[in-house]
């Protein structure tokens, strides 16, 4: 029987999510990859246990995470029953709906039918009565935003979600979503954008400014840019890497000589900070407190420990930031 570490809250910093009362750990565990039938169950459970022991109280999922779709939620459900039943009130569990999950016209996007049906399925897979955060995973160009936000509001009214969020919404869409939700009486808690040293669209397109204005929290996904910022590509493309596979998220053409040179230079800066490239990349996303939490994945407890070590140095001086900016914008 798993017993959580008694000092699990000693080192992890927790940040308030926007204007709400909810605190999130600086680093949260994303179950996008590594939680499915192609991975040993004991490894999956070991990662979750180690995360919680390190103060990572937030587990982030979506209905289609796996592979196959739904597998990550089922894996978490098994772990919750086996290890975390006594600790449910110490956990923040989130899920999303919006990407393709089942055949037919109701298996994706943002209709009321799709979102609420998906949430019911997610709760069944995880064996939960409610999730802490339920997201609209992407904006639906064909469904009125009032309907999508109304479905999120209904999830809260039904007691199936405590808070709601959006992901992959533009600054303008986020402002409108927040307005609609405020009128309904269910505040927009959080936005989950893709954000890293190499992908600064939330800055350049005004999303972070919008979240500041709205007092909405943020949690960055892909802060390690699909593994490019882990240090694995400092000498090119490893044979067992994502870029060498048929992954739709990263391909070999993206790993150019120019990019590898930038990664090596960034790694040198990280070394002067006493960090690995991955640790510096996570610290950079969390710098200054604008981002509430950064999502990390893990294929082993050791990899998770390396990521969590980033919280030991989240501060940057002006020279470090300027050098990083010069490298990535060159």
XYZ file of N, CA and C in Angstrom, residues 160-287:
384
model
N -19.915 18.416 -11.698
C -18.962 17.510 -12.357
C -17.609 18.167 -12.600
N -17.509 19.469 -12.353
C -16.244 20.197 -12.437
C -16.284 21.327 -11.412
N -15.137 21.589 -10.784
C -15.070 22.692 -9.834
C -14.742 24.008 -10.518
N -13.894 23.944 -11.541
C -13.460 25.124 -12.281
C -13.453 24.789 -13.766
N -13.354 25.849 -14.601
C -13.287 25.622 -16.045
C -12.144 26.428 -16.650
N -11.657 25.925 -17.806
C -10.578 26.587 -18.506
C -10.708 26.425 -19.999
N -9.812 27.085 -20.721
C -9.732 26.950 -22.172
C -8.283 26.681 -22.550
N -8.099 26.095 -23.719
C -6.765 25.802 -24.229
C -6.731 26.121 -25.709
N -5.609 26.664 -26.158
C -5.391 26.971 -27.577
C -6.324 28.063 -28.100
N -6.853 28.897 -27.229
C -7.675 30.040 -27.626
C -6.775 31.262 -27.828
N -7.114 32.101 -28.799
C -6.378 33.345 -29.010
C -6.703 34.328 -27.889
N -5.977 35.444 -27.860
C -6.243 36.469 -26.852
C -7.670 36.996 -26.983
N -8.099 37.271 -28.219
C -9.452 37.787 -28.434
C -10.508 36.770 -28.033
N -10.308 35.508 -28.405
C -11.261 34.466 -28.035
C -11.306 34.278 -26.526
N -10.169 34.413 -25.872
C -10.114 34.258 -24.420
C -10.875 35.371 -23.720
N -10.711 36.590 -24.206
C -11.455 37.708 -23.617
C -12.966 37.484 -23.745
N -13.394 37.023 -24.913
C -14.821 36.806 -25.112
C -15.323 35.637 -24.267
N -14.530 34.576 -24.185
C -14.915 33.438 -23.350
C -15.047 33.860 -21.892
N -14.104 34.672 -21.418
C -14.152 35.141 -20.033
C -15.394 36.002 -19.798
N -15.757 36.836 -20.780
C -16.929 37.694 -20.636
C -18.206 36.859 -20.531
N -18.323 35.868 -21.422
C -19.517 35.019 -21.418
C -19.630 34.258 -20.100
N -18.528 33.681 -19.659
C -18.544 32.911 -18.418
C -18.856 33.794 -17.216
N -18.312 35.008 -17.218
C -18.599 35.920 -16.104
C -20.083 36.237 -16.041
N -20.701 36.443 -17.204
C -22.144 36.718 -17.233
C -22.947 35.527 -16.710
N -22.427 34.316 -16.942
C -23.118 33.115 -16.474
C -22.893 32.855 -14.980
N -21.833 33.470 -14.434
C -21.528 33.268 -13.026
C -20.495 32.200 -12.748
N -19.807 31.732 -13.798
C -18.725 30.761 -13.641
C -17.442 31.383 -14.181
N -16.553 31.864 -13.342
C -15.357 32.554 -13.836
C -14.460 31.629 -14.651
N -13.777 32.209 -15.637
C -12.719 31.494 -16.350
C -11.507 31.414 -15.438
N -11.114 30.200 -15.095
C -10.012 30.015 -14.146
C -8.649 30.115 -14.809
N -8.481 29.449 -15.991
C -7.131 29.196 -16.473
C -7.131 28.985 -17.985
N -6.014 29.301 -18.587
C -5.769 29.054 -20.008
C -4.543 28.167 -20.117
N -4.594 27.185 -21.035
C -3.452 26.304 -21.249
C -2.916 26.517 -22.671
N -1.881 27.372 -22.818
C -1.298 27.615 -24.126
C 0.011 26.851 -24.304
N 0.408 26.675 -25.549
C 1.747 26.174 -25.828
C 2.713 27.344 -25.678
N 3.799 27.136 -24.911
C 4.707 28.244 -24.605
C 6.057 27.688 -24.208
N 7.104 28.203 -24.826
C 8.476 27.788 -24.491
C 9.444 28.859 -24.954
N 10.712 28.672 -24.656
C 11.729 29.596 -25.133
C 11.728 29.696 -26.649
N 11.337 28.601 -27.324
C 11.351 28.568 -28.780
C 9.999 28.900 -29.396
N 8.956 28.959 -28.605
C 7.606 29.272 -29.100
C 7.004 30.345 -28.203
N 7.101 31.576 -28.648
C 6.715 32.708 -27.809
C 5.417 33.370 -28.260
N 4.601 32.634 -28.962
C 3.358 33.218 -29.446
C 2.489 33.808 -28.331
N 2.404 33.184 -27.148
C 1.593 33.823 -26.098
C 2.061 35.237 -25.745
N 3.366 35.494 -25.894
C 3.876 36.843 -25.680
C 3.588 37.725 -26.884
N 3.977 37.263 -28.059
C 3.913 38.090 -29.265
C 2.487 38.383 -29.700
N 1.562 37.482 -29.426
C 0.176 37.659 -29.873
C -0.734 38.214 -28.784
N -0.142 38.613 -27.657
C -0.893 39.310 -26.629
C -1.683 38.447 -25.669
N -1.484 37.124 -25.718
C -2.280 36.264 -24.832
C -1.915 36.484 -23.369
N -0.628 36.534 -23.055
C -0.239 36.721 -21.660
C -0.739 38.064 -21.136
N -0.719 39.090 -21.984
C -1.259 40.391 -21.568
C -2.752 40.273 -21.268
N -3.471 39.546 -22.117
C -4.908 39.371 -21.897
C -5.176 38.641 -20.588
N -4.390 37.609 -20.300
C -4.590 36.855 -19.060
C -4.299 37.720 -17.845
N -3.284 38.582 -17.952
C -3.002 39.520 -16.861
C -4.189 40.457 -16.642
N -4.732 40.990 -17.732
C -5.852 41.923 -17.631
C -7.080 41.249 -17.016
N -7.293 39.991 -17.375
C -8.479 39.258 -16.926
C -8.298 38.599 -15.564
N -7.066 38.601 -15.035
C -6.736 37.873 -13.800
C -7.067 36.394 -13.942
N -6.675 35.826 -15.101
C -6.854 34.410 -15.385
C -5.490 33.728 -15.309
N -5.448 32.546 -14.729
C -4.198 31.815 -14.611
C -3.765 31.210 -15.934
N -2.553 30.657 -15.936
C -2.037 30.015 -17.144
C -1.176 28.823 -16.768
N -1.238 27.812 -17.617
C -0.386 26.637 -17.440
C 0.160 26.273 -18.809
N 1.470 26.312 -18.955
C 2.122 26.160 -20.251
C 2.335 24.696 -20.586
N 1.889 24.303 -21.797
C 2.227 22.960 -22.261
C 3.346 23.035 -23.282
N 4.056 21.920 -23.443
C 5.245 21.818 -24.301
C 6.309 22.859 -23.943
N 6.597 23.077 -22.647
C 7.658 24.030 -22.295
C 9.039 23.547 -22.728
N 9.166 22.248 -23.013
C 10.431 21.697 -23.507
C 10.389 21.491 -25.012
N 9.379 22.053 -25.650
C 9.257 22.071 -27.112
C 9.422 20.685 -27.719
N 8.561 19.772 -27.263
C 8.536 18.401 -27.789
C 9.883 17.691 -27.651
N 10.640 18.069 -26.625
C 11.918 17.414 -26.361
C 13.122 18.139 -26.919
N 12.924 19.151 -27.769
C 14.064 19.872 -28.329
C 14.901 20.537 -27.242
N 14.247 20.935 -26.141
C 14.949 21.637 -25.072
C 15.344 20.712 -23.917
N 15.400 19.421 -24.184
C 15.832 18.482 -23.150
C 17.314 18.196 -23.195
N 17.993 18.600 -24.245
C 19.404 18.276 -24.410
C 19.652 17.050 -25.260
N 18.591 16.375 -25.677
C 18.758 15.152 -26.476
C 19.259 15.445 -27.886
N 19.088 16.678 -28.337
C 19.402 17.001 -29.733
C 20.660 17.858 -29.870
N 21.482 17.888 -28.844
C 22.695 18.708 -28.895
C 23.708 18.177 -29.896
N 23.606 16.903 -30.229
C 24.517 16.303 -31.212
C 23.769 15.771 -32.425
N 22.601 16.357 -32.696
C 21.818 15.888 -33.827
C 20.594 15.122 -33.368
N 20.134 14.199 -34.203
C 18.884 13.474 -33.952
C 19.185 12.038 -33.496
N 18.926 11.705 -32.242
C 19.122 10.320 -31.787
C 18.147 9.382 -32.497
N 18.579 8.162 -32.708
C 17.750 7.200 -33.431
C 16.441 6.901 -32.722
N 16.436 6.968 -31.377
C 15.231 6.621 -30.625
C 14.448 7.854 -30.187
N 14.687 8.991 -30.835
C 14.029 10.231 -30.441
C 12.710 10.426 -31.175
N 11.935 11.388 -30.692
C 10.661 11.692 -31.333
C 10.854 12.201 -32.755
N 11.916 13.010 -32.968
C 12.159 13.563 -34.295
C 12.524 12.485 -35.306
N 13.036 11.360 -34.834
C 13.410 10.271 -35.738
C 12.248 9.334 -36.023
N 11.131 9.545 -35.335
C 9.967 8.681 -35.507
C 9.009 9.308 -36.515
N 7.824 8.767 -36.593
C 6.797 9.323 -37.471
C 5.837 10.220 -36.687
N 6.330 10.824 -35.604
C 5.491 11.678 -34.768
C 4.993 12.882 -35.557
N 3.698 13.203 -35.428
C 3.180 14.403 -36.091
C 3.563 15.691 -35.372
N 4.181 15.568 -34.191
C 4.478 16.737 -33.388
C 5.906 17.250 -33.560
N 6.800 16.404 -34.063
C 8.184 16.810 -34.284
C 8.784 15.885 -35.327
N 9.388 16.465 -36.373
C 10.007 15.647 -37.402
C 11.451 16.069 -37.616
N 12.186 15.249 -38.340
C 13.616 15.470 -38.519
C 13.928 16.760 -39.257
N 13.002 17.216 -40.113
C 13.255 18.439 -40.870
C 13.335 19.664 -39.967
N 12.705 19.583 -38.787
C 12.730 20.718 -37.869
C 14.067 20.867 -37.159
N 14.843 19.770 -37.100
C 16.108 19.800 -36.366
C 17.225 20.162 -37.336
N 17.337 21.438 -37.622
C 18.330 21.938 -38.559
C 19.668 22.184 -37.869
N 20.707 22.379 -38.664
C 22.020 22.689 -38.091
C 21.965 23.993 -37.306
N 21.214 24.958 -37.820
C 21.087 26.239 -37.122
C 20.420 26.049 -35.764
N 19.372 25.228 -35.709
C 18.694 24.981 -34.440
C 19.613 24.271 -33.462
N 20.340 23.264 -33.923
C 21.259 22.548 -33.035
C 22.298 23.499 -32.464
N 22.792 24.429 -33.272
C 23.764 25.408 -32.779
C 23.152 26.280 -31.687
N 21.888 26.668 -31.879
C 21.207 27.470 -30.850
C 21.018 26.665 -29.566
N 20.669 25.396 -29.718
C 20.467 24.557 -28.540
C 21.771 24.401 -27.761
N 22.874 24.253 -28.476
C 24.162 24.131 -27.790
C 24.508 25.412 -27.037
N 24.227 26.552 -27.645
C 24.511 27.826 -26.985
C 23.614 28.008 -25.755
N 22.356 27.614 -25.881
C 21.467 27.676 -24.721
C 21.935 26.742 -23.613
N 22.429 25.586 -23.996
C 22.938 24.632 -23.015
C 24.131 25.210 -22.250
N 24.942 25.998 -22.935
C 26.076 26.646 -22.261
C 25.584 27.640 -21.215
N 24.550 28.401 -21.540
C 23.982 29.333 -20.560
C 23.431 28.564 -19.370
N 22.735 27.464 -19.646
C 22.191 26.651 -18.562
C 23.296 26.158 -17.642
N 24.426 25.759 -18.237
C 25.549 25.267 -17.440
C 26.064 26.311 -16.469
N 26.088 27.569 -16.891
C 26.557 28.632 -15.992
C 25.575 28.865 -14.845
N 24.337 28.427 -15.018
C 23.331 28.550 -13.969
C 23.276 27.324 -13.075
N 24.090 26.325 -13.400
C 24.053 25.082 -12.638
C 22.850 24.231 -12.962
N 22.331 24.382 -14.187
C 21.150 23.641 -14.602
C 21.399 22.916 -15.916
N 20.596 21.899 -16.157
C 20.556 21.307 -17.486
C 19.749 22.222 -18.400
N 19.816 21.977 -19.701
C 19.026 22.771 -20.640
C 17.540 22.646 -20.321
N 17.076 21.441 -20.022
C 15.664 21.239 -19.710
C 15.257 22.023 -18.463
N 16.086 22.001 -17.447
C 15.764 22.715 -16.215
C 15.702 24.219 -16.462
N 16.635 24.744 -17.261
C 16.599 26.172 -17.565
C 15.361 26.523 -18.384
N 14.990 25.650 -19.316
C 13.808 25.916 -20.130
C 12.548 25.992 -19.272
N 12.434 25.113 -18.293
C 11.284 25.157 -17.387
C 11.327 26.410 -16.516
N 12.513 26.728 -16.024
C 12.650 27.925 -15.191
C 12.302 29.186 -15.981
N 12.693 29.201 -17.275
C 12.407 30.371 -18.115
C 10.904 30.586 -18.254
N 10.145 29.521 -18.472
C 8.692 29.650 -18.595
C 8.085 30.188 -17.298
N 8.647 29.785 -16.167
C 8.096 30.161 -14.865
C 8.656 31.476 -14.328
N 9.588 32.081 -15.054
C 10.257 33.287 -14.565
C 9.246 34.408 -14.304
